[in-house]
mmCIF file of C-alpha atoms in Angstrom:
data_model
loop_
_atom_site.group_PDB
_atom_site.id
_atom_site.type_symbol
_atom_site.label_atom_id
_atom_site.label_comp_id
_atom_site.label_asym_id
_atom_site.label_seq_id
_atom_site.Cartn_x
_atom_site.Cartn_y
_atom_site.Cartn_z
ATOM 1 C CA PHE A 10 -13.699 32.999 -10.075
ATOM 2 C CA CYS A 11 -14.266 33.248 -14.264
ATOM 3 C CA LEU A 12 -11.289 32.235 -16.067
ATOM 4 C CA MET A 13 -10.670 33.926 -19.227
ATOM 5 C CA ALA A 14 -9.216 32.884 -22.822
ATOM 6 C CA ALA A 15 -7.546 34.651 -25.641
ATOM 7 C CA PRO A 16 -9.864 34.026 -28.194
ATOM 8 C CA GLY A 17 -8.919 30.912 -30.871
ATOM 9 C CA LYS A 18 -6.616 29.988 -28.408
ATOM 10 C CA VAL A 19 -6.843 27.413 -25.150
ATOM 11 C CA ALA A 20 -5.175 29.206 -22.633
ATOM 12 C CA ALA A 21 -3.232 27.341 -20.584
ATOM 13 C CA PHE A 22 -5.107 26.641 -16.964
ATOM 14 C CA ARG A 23 -4.348 28.610 -14.210
ATOM 15 C CA LEU A 24 -6.156 28.983 -10.342
ATOM 16 C CA PRO A 25 -6.908 32.952 -9.916
ATOM 17 C CA PRO A 26 -6.047 34.579 -6.942
ATOM 18 C CA LEU A 27 -6.840 32.462 -3.692
ATOM 19 C CA PRO A 28 -6.615 32.713 -0.015
ATOM 20 C CA THR A 29 -3.281 31.039 1.230
ATOM 21 C CA ILE A 30 -3.399 26.918 2.621
ATOM 22 C CA GLY A 31 -2.965 28.718 6.149
ATOM 23 C CA GLU A 32 -5.956 31.361 5.289
ATOM 24 C CA ILE A 33 -8.052 28.283 4.477
ATOM 25 C CA ILE A 34 -7.192 26.864 7.658
ATOM 26 C CA LYS A 35 -7.832 29.957 9.834
ATOM 27 C CA LEU A 36 -11.233 30.544 7.989
ATOM 28 C CA PHE A 37 -12.712 27.296 8.330
ATOM 29 C CA ARG A 38 -11.225 26.660 11.883
ATOM 30 C CA LEU A 39 -9.455 23.767 10.562
ATOM 31 C CA LYS A 40 -7.145 21.557 13.118
ATOM 32 C CA ALA A 41 -5.634 18.283 12.299
ATOM 33 C CA LEU A 42 -6.624 15.320 14.165
ATOM 34 C CA LYS A 43 -4.567 13.402 16.132
ATOM 35 C CA GLN A 44 -6.602 10.206 16.122
ATOM 36 C CA LEU A 45 -6.398 10.448 12.418
ATOM 37 C CA SER A 46 -2.861 11.084 12.038
ATOM 38 C CA GLN A 47 -3.738 14.253 10.067
ATOM 39 C CA ASN A 48 -0.621 16.061 9.045
ATOM 40 C CA PHE A 49 -1.100 19.408 6.579
ATOM 41 C CA LEU A 50 1.374 20.499 3.889
ATOM 42 C CA LEU A 51 1.446 24.044 3.439
ATOM 43 C CA ASP A 52 4.550 24.342 1.334
ATOM 44 C CA LEU A 53 3.302 24.654 -2.162
ATOM 45 C CA ARG A 54 7.229 24.082 -3.503
ATOM 46 C CA LEU A 55 7.282 20.422 -2.009
ATOM 47 C CA THR A 56 3.478 20.054 -3.263
ATOM 48 C CA ASP A 57 4.492 20.631 -6.476
ATOM 49 C CA LYS A 58 7.672 18.405 -6.379
ATOM 50 C CA ILE A 59 5.556 14.973 -5.279
ATOM 51 C CA VAL A 60 3.306 16.228 -8.248
ATOM 52 C CA LYS A 61 6.599 16.288 -10.228
ATOM 53 C CA GLN A 62 7.133 12.415 -9.209
ATOM 54 C CA ALA A 63 3.941 11.682 -10.693
ATOM 55 C CA GLY A 64 4.277 12.588 -14.195
ATOM 56 C CA GLU A 65 2.830 13.851 -17.241
ATOM 57 C CA LEU A 66 -0.206 15.210 -15.519
ATOM 58 C CA LYS A 67 -0.932 17.566 -18.946
ATOM 59 C CA ASN A 68 -4.927 16.049 -19.438
ATOM 60 C CA ALA A 69 -4.851 13.294 -17.109
ATOM 61 C CA HIS A 70 -7.918 12.130 -14.961
ATOM 62 C CA VAL A 71 -6.138 12.078 -11.088
ATOM 63 C CA CYS A 72 -7.838 10.910 -8.286
ATOM 64 C CA GLU A 73 -6.294 12.565 -5.123
ATOM 65 C CA VAL A 74 -6.727 10.657 -1.847
ATOM 66 C CA GLY A 75 -7.830 12.723 1.355
ATOM 67 C CA PRO A 76 -6.906 16.752 0.395
ATOM 68 C CA GLY A 77 -7.291 18.629 3.487
ATOM 69 C CA PRO A 78 -6.884 21.476 3.220
ATOM 70 C CA GLY A 79 -5.938 21.454 -0.527
ATOM 71 C CA GLY A 80 -2.288 22.082 -0.763
ATOM 72 C CA LEU A 81 -1.506 19.106 -3.034
ATOM 73 C CA THR A 82 -4.972 19.568 -4.685
ATOM 74 C CA ARG A 83 -3.574 23.176 -5.860
ATOM 75 C CA SER A 84 -0.227 21.940 -7.429
ATOM 76 C CA ILE A 85 -2.050 19.283 -9.330
ATOM 77 C CA LEU A 86 -4.592 21.638 -10.274
ATOM 78 C CA SER A 87 -1.848 23.983 -11.268
ATOM 79 C CA ALA A 88 0.144 20.848 -13.791
ATOM 80 C CA GLY A 89 -2.872 21.189 -16.245
ATOM 81 C CA VAL A 90 -4.921 17.826 -15.123
ATOM 82 C CA GLU A 91 -8.953 17.015 -17.175
ATOM 83 C CA GLN A 92 -9.983 15.638 -14.520
ATOM 84 C CA LEU A 93 -9.558 15.528 -10.497
ATOM 85 C CA LEU A 94 -11.520 13.260 -8.122
ATOM 86 C CA LEU A 95 -11.591 14.250 -4.787
ATOM 87 C CA ILE A 96 -11.954 11.522 -2.386
ATOM 88 C CA GLU A 97 -12.296 13.367 1.789
ATOM 89 C CA LYS A 98 -13.447 11.421 4.912
ATOM 90 C CA ASP A 99 -13.319 14.706 6.725
ATOM 91 C CA ALA A 100 -16.697 17.019 6.420
ATOM 92 C CA ARG A 101 -14.282 20.073 7.762
ATOM 93 C CA PHE A 102 -12.359 20.210 5.132
ATOM 94 C CA ILE A 103 -15.919 19.718 2.598
ATOM 95 C CA PRO A 104 -16.314 23.529 2.503
ATOM 96 C CA GLY A 105 -12.387 24.759 1.579
ATOM 97 C CA LEU A 106 -12.409 21.993 -1.256
ATOM 98 C CA GLN A 107 -15.374 23.270 -2.380
ATOM 99 C CA MET A 108 -14.061 26.626 -2.845
ATOM 100 C CA LEU A 109 -11.088 25.534 -4.843
ATOM 101 C CA SER A 110 -13.699 22.701 -7.126
ATOM 102 C CA GLU A 111 -15.270 26.790 -7.811
ATOM 103 C CA ALA A 112 -12.419 28.423 -8.802
ATOM 104 C CA ALA A 113 -11.624 25.522 -11.515
ATOM 105 C CA PRO A 114 -15.277 24.673 -12.965
ATOM 106 C CA GLY A 115 -15.599 21.755 -13.960
ATOM 107 C CA LYS A 116 -12.311 20.154 -13.258
ATOM 108 C CA VAL A 117 -13.466 18.975 -10.104
ATOM 109 C CA ARG A 118 -15.421 16.496 -7.861
ATOM 110 C CA ILE A 119 -15.070 16.324 -4.887
ATOM 111 C CA VAL A 120 -16.483 12.804 -2.584
ATOM 112 C CA HIS A 121 -17.189 12.630 0.732
ATOM 113 C CA GLY A 122 -16.247 9.259 1.910
ATOM 114 C CA ASP A 123 -13.849 6.454 2.753
ATOM 115 C CA ILE A 124 -10.975 5.448 0.257
ATOM 116 C CA LEU A 125 -10.823 2.188 2.019
ATOM 117 C CA THR A 126 -14.761 1.959 0.943
ATOM 118 C CA TYR A 127 -14.671 3.615 -2.527
ATOM 119 C CA LYS A 128 -15.847 2.252 -5.145
ATOM 120 C CA MET A 129 -12.862 3.333 -7.386
ATOM 121 C CA GLU A 130 -14.213 0.240 -10.609
ATOM 122 C CA LYS A 131 -16.433 3.917 -12.168
ATOM 123 C CA ALA A 132 -14.244 6.393 -11.125
ATOM 124 C CA PHE A 133 -13.064 7.077 -14.341
ATOM 125 C CA PRO A 134 -14.361 7.274 -18.530
ATOM 126 C CA LYS A 135 -14.464 4.221 -19.570
ATOM 127 C CA HIS A 136 -12.568 5.632 -22.892
ATOM 128 C CA LEU A 137 -9.209 5.500 -20.815
ATOM 129 C CA LYS A 138 -9.086 1.911 -20.251
ATOM 130 C CA ARG A 139 -6.240 0.486 -21.662
ATOM 131 C CA ASN A 140 -4.909 -2.788 -21.607
ATOM 132 C CA TRP A 141 -2.622 -4.697 -19.305
ATOM 133 C CA GLU A 142 0.410 -4.959 -21.623
ATOM 134 C CA ASP A 143 -0.139 -0.750 -22.995
ATOM 135 C CA GLU A 144 1.559 1.470 -21.706
ATOM 136 C CA PRO A 145 -0.232 3.062 -18.392
ATOM 137 C CA PRO A 146 -3.603 5.048 -18.811
ATOM 138 C CA ASP A 147 -4.105 8.751 -18.281
ATOM 139 C CA ILE A 148 -5.091 7.646 -15.028
ATOM 140 C CA HIS A 149 -2.809 8.655 -11.219
ATOM 141 C CA ILE A 150 -3.789 8.233 -8.084
ATOM 142 C CA ILE A 151 -1.915 10.590 -5.731
ATOM 143 C CA GLY A 152 -2.695 11.490 -1.791
ATOM 144 C CA ASN A 153 -0.350 12.554 0.962
ATOM 145 C CA LEU A 154 -2.040 9.661 3.428
ATOM 146 C CA PRO A 155 -2.711 9.601 7.045
ATOM 147 C CA PHE A 156 -0.290 7.230 9.034
ATOM 148 C CA SER A 157 -2.880 5.593 10.007
ATOM 149 C CA VAL A 158 -4.812 4.490 6.706
ATOM 150 C CA SER A 159 -0.733 4.443 4.569
ATOM 151 C CA THR A 160 -0.112 0.387 5.170
ATOM 152 C CA PRO A 161 -3.693 -0.934 4.834
ATOM 153 C CA LEU A 162 -4.219 1.280 1.810
ATOM 154 C CA ILE A 163 -1.502 0.220 -0.356
ATOM 155 C CA ILE A 164 -1.670 -3.710 0.426
ATOM 156 C CA LYS A 165 -5.860 -3.631 -0.455
ATOM 157 C CA TRP A 166 -4.300 -1.096 -3.546
ATOM 158 C CA LEU A 167 -1.420 -3.663 -4.269
ATOM 159 C CA GLU A 168 -3.973 -7.106 -4.160
ATOM 160 C CA ASN A 169 -6.490 -4.649 -6.457
ATOM 161 C CA VAL A 170 -2.600 -4.789 -9.037
ATOM 162 C CA SER A 171 -2.650 -8.553 -8.948
ATOM 163 C CA LYS A 172 -6.420 -8.868 -9.719
ATOM 164 C CA ARG A 173 -6.123 -6.318 -12.012
ATOM 165 C CA ASP A 174 -9.913 -4.855 -10.379
ATOM 166 C CA GLY A 175 -10.681 -1.225 -8.267
ATOM 167 C CA PRO A 176 -7.946 1.785 -9.900
ATOM 168 C CA PHE A 177 -6.843 -0.921 -12.125
ATOM 169 C CA ILE A 178 -9.428 -1.567 -14.188
ATOM 170 C CA TYR A 179 -8.316 1.401 -16.370
ATOM 171 C CA GLY A 180 -4.792 -0.534 -16.643
ATOM 172 C CA ARG A 181 -1.781 -0.156 -14.526
ATOM 173 C CA THR A 182 -2.690 2.794 -12.912
ATOM 174 C CA GLN A 183 0.841 4.832 -11.488
ATOM 175 C CA MET A 184 0.227 6.011 -7.776
ATOM 176 C CA THR A 185 2.348 8.469 -5.829
ATOM 177 C CA LEU A 186 1.883 8.523 -2.492
ATOM 178 C CA THR A 187 3.084 9.807 0.732
ATOM 179 C CA PHE A 188 4.551 7.172 3.564
ATOM 180 C CA GLN A 189 6.022 7.775 6.853
ATOM 181 C CA LYS A 190 9.788 7.036 6.138
ATOM 182 C CA GLU A 191 10.468 3.813 7.623
ATOM 183 C CA VAL A 192 7.601 2.428 5.587
ATOM 184 C CA GLY A 193 8.882 3.968 2.504
ATOM 185 C CA GLU A 194 12.022 2.553 3.465
ATOM 186 C CA ARG A 195 10.365 -0.878 3.704
ATOM 187 C CA LEU A 196 8.920 -0.892 0.312
ATOM 188 C CA THR A 197 11.717 -0.972 -1.615
ATOM 189 C CA ALA A 198 14.375 -2.645 0.364
ATOM 190 C CA ASN A 199 16.592 -4.822 -1.421
ATOM 191 C CA PRO A 200 17.839 -8.500 -0.074
ATOM 192 C CA GLY A 201 19.986 -8.787 2.638
ATOM 193 C CA SER A 202 18.380 -4.877 4.093
ATOM 194 C CA ASN A 203 17.340 -4.724 7.826
ATOM 195 C CA GLN A 204 14.098 -2.963 6.128
ATOM 196 C CA ARG A 205 12.971 -5.801 3.911
ATOM 197 C CA SER A 206 9.721 -7.096 4.903
ATOM 198 C CA ARG A 207 6.574 -8.458 4.182
ATOM 199 C CA LEU A 208 5.607 -5.543 2.363
ATOM 200 C CA SER A 209 8.836 -5.300 -0.016
ATOM 201 C CA ILE A 210 8.329 -8.555 -1.215
ATOM 202 C CA MET A 211 4.141 -7.460 -1.725
ATOM 203 C CA ALA A 212 4.810 -4.379 -3.442
ATOM 204 C CA GLN A 213 8.225 -5.262 -5.270
ATOM 205 C CA HIS A 214 6.456 -8.564 -7.119
ATOM 206 C CA LEU A 215 3.604 -6.466 -8.807
ATOM 207 C CA CYS A 216 4.940 -3.151 -9.071
ATOM 208 C CA THR A 217 7.663 -0.899 -9.967
ATOM 209 C CA VAL A 218 8.516 1.502 -6.949
ATOM 210 C CA GLU A 219 10.591 4.068 -6.354
ATOM 211 C CA ASN A 220 11.273 5.564 -2.706
ATOM 212 C CA CYS A 221 11.855 9.648 -5.096
ATOM 213 C CA PHE A 222 12.112 11.769 -2.390
ATOM 214 C CA ILE A 223 12.076 12.562 1.828
ATOM 215 C CA ILE A 224 9.914 15.216 3.221
ATOM 216 C CA PRO A 225 11.682 16.461 6.572
ATOM 217 C CA GLY A 226 8.610 16.556 9.515
ATOM 218 C CA GLN A 227 8.986 19.991 10.467
ATOM 219 C CA ALA A 228 7.656 20.444 6.701
ATOM 220 C CA PHE A 229 4.141 19.562 8.233
ATOM 221 C CA VAL A 230 1.428 21.114 10.634
ATOM 222 C CA PRO A 231 1.152 19.780 13.171
ATOM 223 C CA LYS A 232 5.162 18.729 12.562
ATOM 224 C CA PRO A 233 5.174 14.555 12.874
ATOM 225 C CA GLU A 234 8.026 12.652 14.406
ATOM 226 C CA VAL A 235 8.998 10.777 11.541
ATOM 227 C CA ASP A 236 10.150 12.729 8.294
ATOM 228 C CA VAL A 237 7.828 11.365 5.276
ATOM 229 C CA ALA A 238 8.385 9.406 2.042
ATOM 230 C CA VAL A 239 7.759 9.896 -1.321
ATOM 231 C CA VAL A 240 7.032 6.685 -2.961
ATOM 232 C CA HIS A 241 6.251 6.055 -7.050
ATOM 233 C CA PHE A 242 4.405 2.831 -8.241
ATOM 234 C CA ILE A 243 3.797 1.510 -11.603
ATOM 235 C CA PRO A 244 2.411 -1.897 -11.838
ATOM 236 C CA LEU A 245 4.244 -4.596 -13.208
ATOM 237 C CA VAL A 246 3.078 -6.058 -17.106
ATOM 238 C CA GLN A 247 4.167 -9.359 -15.905
ATOM 239 C CA PRO A 248 4.070 -9.908 -11.989
ATOM 240 C CA LYS A 249 7.605 -11.223 -10.753
ATOM 241 C CA ILE A 250 5.453 -14.476 -8.358
ATOM 242 C CA GLN A 251 2.671 -15.341 -10.939
ATOM 243 C CA GLN A 252 0.379 -16.984 -7.996
ATOM 244 C CA PRO A 253 -2.750 -15.712 -5.989
ATOM 245 C CA PHE A 254 -2.558 -12.714 -4.160
ATOM 246 C CA GLU A 255 -3.717 -14.537 -1.356
ATOM 247 C CA LEU A 256 -1.367 -17.560 -1.754
ATOM 248 C CA VAL A 257 1.661 -15.349 -1.919
ATOM 249 C CA GLU A 258 0.676 -13.446 1.360
ATOM 250 C CA LYS A 259 0.193 -16.096 3.227
ATOM 251 C CA VAL A 260 3.452 -17.406 2.157
ATOM 252 C CA VAL A 261 5.451 -13.975 2.413
ATOM 253 C CA GLN A 262 3.683 -13.691 5.992
ATOM 254 C CA SER A 263 4.876 -16.770 7.579
ATOM 255 C CA VAL A 264 8.458 -16.372 6.641
ATOM 256 C CA PHE A 265 8.337 -12.978 8.244
ATOM 257 C CA GLN A 266 6.789 -14.168 11.382
ATOM 258 C CA PHE A 267 9.750 -14.724 13.417
ATOM 259 C CA ARG A 268 12.994 -12.564 10.974
ATOM 260 C CA ARG A 269 15.146 -12.548 13.750
ATOM 261 C CA LYS A 270 14.950 -16.391 13.095
ATOM 262 C CA TYR A 271 16.144 -19.498 10.360
ATOM 263 C CA CYS A 272 13.551 -18.773 7.916
ATOM 264 C CA PHE A 273 12.440 -22.462 7.884
ATOM 265 C CA ARG A 274 10.459 -21.371 11.217
ATOM 266 C CA GLY A 275 8.358 -19.424 9.785
ATOM 267 C CA ILE A 276 7.657 -21.503 7.060
ATOM 268 C CA GLU A 277 7.326 -24.481 9.416
ATOM 269 C CA THR A 278 4.126 -22.041 10.114
ATOM 270 C CA LEU A 279 2.642 -23.017 6.739
ATOM 271 C CA PHE A 280 1.802 -26.823 8.132
ATOM 272 C CA PRO A 281 0.010 -27.999 10.596
ATOM 273 C CA GLU A 282 1.668 -30.246 13.366
ATOM 274 C CA ASN A 283 1.405 -33.323 11.964
ATOM 275 C CA GLY A 284 4.171 -33.982 9.648
ATOM 276 C CA ARG A 285 4.933 -29.844 10.183
ATOM 277 C CA LEU A 286 8.908 -30.916 9.711
ATOM 278 C CA LYS A 287 8.634 -33.518 7.215
ATOM 279 C CA ARG A 288 6.920 -30.787 4.825
ATOM 280 C CA THR A 289 8.858 -27.957 5.584
ATOM 281 C CA GLU A 290 11.601 -29.750 4.758
ATOM 282 C CA GLN A 291 9.809 -31.142 1.399
ATOM 283 C CA LEU A 292 9.545 -27.189 0.313
ATOM 284 C CA MET A 293 12.431 -25.680 1.191
ATOM 285 C CA MET A 294 14.245 -28.438 -0.910
ATOM 286 C CA THR A 295 11.956 -28.549 -3.362
ATOM 287 C CA ALA A 296 12.109 -24.678 -4.076
ATOM 288 C CA ASP A 297 16.131 -24.796 -2.909
ATOM 289 C CA VAL A 298 15.832 -22.288 -0.410
ATOM 290 C CA ASP A 299 18.756 -22.530 2.285
ATOM 291 C CA PRO A 300 17.403 -23.473 5.715
ATOM 292 C CA THR A 301 19.688 -21.255 7.195
ATOM 293 C CA LEU A 302 19.156 -18.391 5.691
ATOM 294 C CA ARG A 303 17.051 -14.905 7.436
ATOM 295 C CA PRO A 304 13.992 -14.124 6.446
ATOM 296 C CA PHE A 305 15.238 -10.513 4.744
ATOM 297 C CA GLN A 306 17.904 -12.731 3.013
ATOM 298 C CA LEU A 307 16.364 -14.337 0.403
ATOM 299 C CA SER A 308 15.651 -12.916 -3.458
ATOM 300 C CA MET A 309 12.537 -12.429 -5.346
ATOM 301 C CA SER A 310 13.454 -15.932 -6.925
ATOM 302 C CA GLN A 311 13.469 -17.711 -3.952
ATOM 303 C CA PHE A 312 10.042 -16.441 -2.836
ATOM 304 C CA ARG A 313 8.857 -17.395 -6.342
ATOM 305 C CA ASN A 314 10.268 -20.624 -5.408
ATOM 306 C CA LEU A 315 8.489 -21.512 -2.006
ATOM 307 C CA CYS A 316 5.463 -19.851 -3.424
ATOM 308 C CA ASN A 317 5.203 -22.057 -6.848
ATOM 309 C CA VAL A 318 6.244 -25.268 -4.658
ATOM 310 C CA TYR A 319 3.801 -24.105 -1.385
ATOM 311 C CA ARG A 320 0.906 -23.888 -4.678
ATOM 312 C CA LYS A 321 1.726 -27.398 -6.002
ATOM 313 C CA MET A 322 1.219 -29.111 -2.476
ATOM 314 C CA CYS A 323 -1.655 -26.856 -1.577
ATOM 315 C CA ASP A 324 -3.420 -28.719 -5.498
ATOM 316 C CA GLU A 325 -2.215 -32.375 -3.897
ATOM 317 C CA ASP A 326 -3.574 -31.327 -0.412
ATOM 318 C CA PRO A 327 -6.610 -28.877 -0.282
ATOM 319 C CA SER A 328 -7.193 -28.607 3.123
ATOM 320 C CA LEU A 329 -3.284 -26.952 3.393
ATOM 321 C CA PHE A 330 -3.998 -23.456 2.394
ATOM 322 C CA VAL A 331 -7.124 -23.112 5.242
ATOM 323 C CA PHE A 332 -4.539 -24.153 7.716
ATOM 324 C CA ASN A 333 -4.272 -21.644 10.099
ATOM 325 C CA TYR A 334 -0.933 -21.852 12.349
ATOM 326 C CA ARG A 335 -2.620 -18.798 15.005
ATOM 327 C CA GLU A 336 -5.797 -20.900 15.109
ATOM 328 C CA GLU A 337 -3.733 -24.331 15.949
ATOM 329 C CA LEU A 338 -2.276 -22.317 19.002
ATOM 330 C CA ARG A 339 -5.254 -21.146 19.963
ATOM 331 C CA GLN A 340 -7.146 -24.375 20.239
ATOM 332 C CA LYS A 341 -3.699 -25.617 21.765
ATOM 333 C CA LYS A 342 -3.793 -23.448 24.430
ATOM 334 C CA LYS A 343 -7.618 -24.068 24.890
ATOM 335 C CA THR A 344 -6.706 -27.569 25.327
ATOM 336 C CA ARG A 345 -4.133 -26.094 27.997
ATOM 337 C CA SER A 346 -6.391 -24.169 30.266
ATOM 338 C CA LEU A 347 -8.769 -27.491 30.664
ATOM 339 C CA LEU A 348 -6.305 -29.860 31.518
ATOM 340 C CA GLY A 349 -4.626 -27.841 33.581
ATOM 341 C CA SER A 350 -1.140 -26.064 33.835
ATOM 342 C CA THR A 351 -0.067 -29.589 35.210
ATOM 343 C CA GLY A 352 2.337 -31.179 33.425
ATOM 344 C CA GLN A 353 1.745 -29.388 30.199
ATOM 345 C CA PRO A 354 4.482 -27.135 28.907
ATOM 346 C CA GLU A 355 5.384 -22.996 29.107
ATOM 347 C CA GLN A 356 4.091 -21.437 26.317
ATOM 348 C CA THR A 357 6.776 -20.950 24.127
ATOM 349 C CA GLU A 358 8.389 -17.553 23.035
ATOM 350 C CA GLU A 359 7.561 -17.886 19.405
ATOM 351 C CA GLU A 360 3.974 -18.572 20.755
ATOM 352 C CA ASN A 361 4.035 -15.082 23.049
ATOM 353 C CA GLN A 362 5.504 -13.397 19.832
ATOM 354 C CA LEU A 363 2.596 -14.589 18.352
#
């Protein structure tokens, strides 16, 4: 796998002839594991299209999450990256990735590990760091994510964006990731859309989120039951809600707790039973939010108002933030079972839902 450059010229990087992804899968007897929700993308035109959505990658540093048999990896290398870090949890794929590494001497680093626990603070050279207010650094995260890991991973990375740590210690690192089509729609949903959810608010208050294009399920092996969305994220210089991640998540989660009911029903769950109604009314009135709106109808500025007012209430009463509505329900249920069900009210629909 020798790369030759003309004397005095830097040749554009090209991978030497390699077995196809299909041949790699046969060669190493690779099989997508259903329990890991693995789906291989073999069409290199589609992997090239995903990489194109990431932006200019020439001389960039890229981390690819879950490269599998290496289809997307080839497209990333062909884009002329400076360095490519591959993080793969499944040991079966490592030999095939090592073959790719040998084909691109000095460009590829393979880590056999879990992206959910991998420390990305030291993944890239220090000289790439940018101030948060500057243009994004020359660092990209790209991945055709298994469905089972995509939502917990993006929530983890959104928290990192909020705290400016993990891969965002280098600045506003861009991400280009795949999700189930429905999750992609949730990430980008506008107020009033049926897909508007906790994920919409958490993503959009911290990032510019773009649903780039849809890959039909039949492009993958094995074919998943759903189509796949390619989503691009660029962290915002200023988050739309300037409160700690945990506080925003708690408020947003509470609001969407009962998404088919009026929003005040979910907001009630922020407060202990003693004084619940009064505090809920106080929060909604001060935040200027109509209590008869459904959760998916609330705008980003209404969520910002709710978070800001809730923060003030927590500052005045620190026990508020640690209050857990589910724990309160569990305790009530425990008390009910100790007393016996006689004369006790039946469990409500909301309790069953929770």
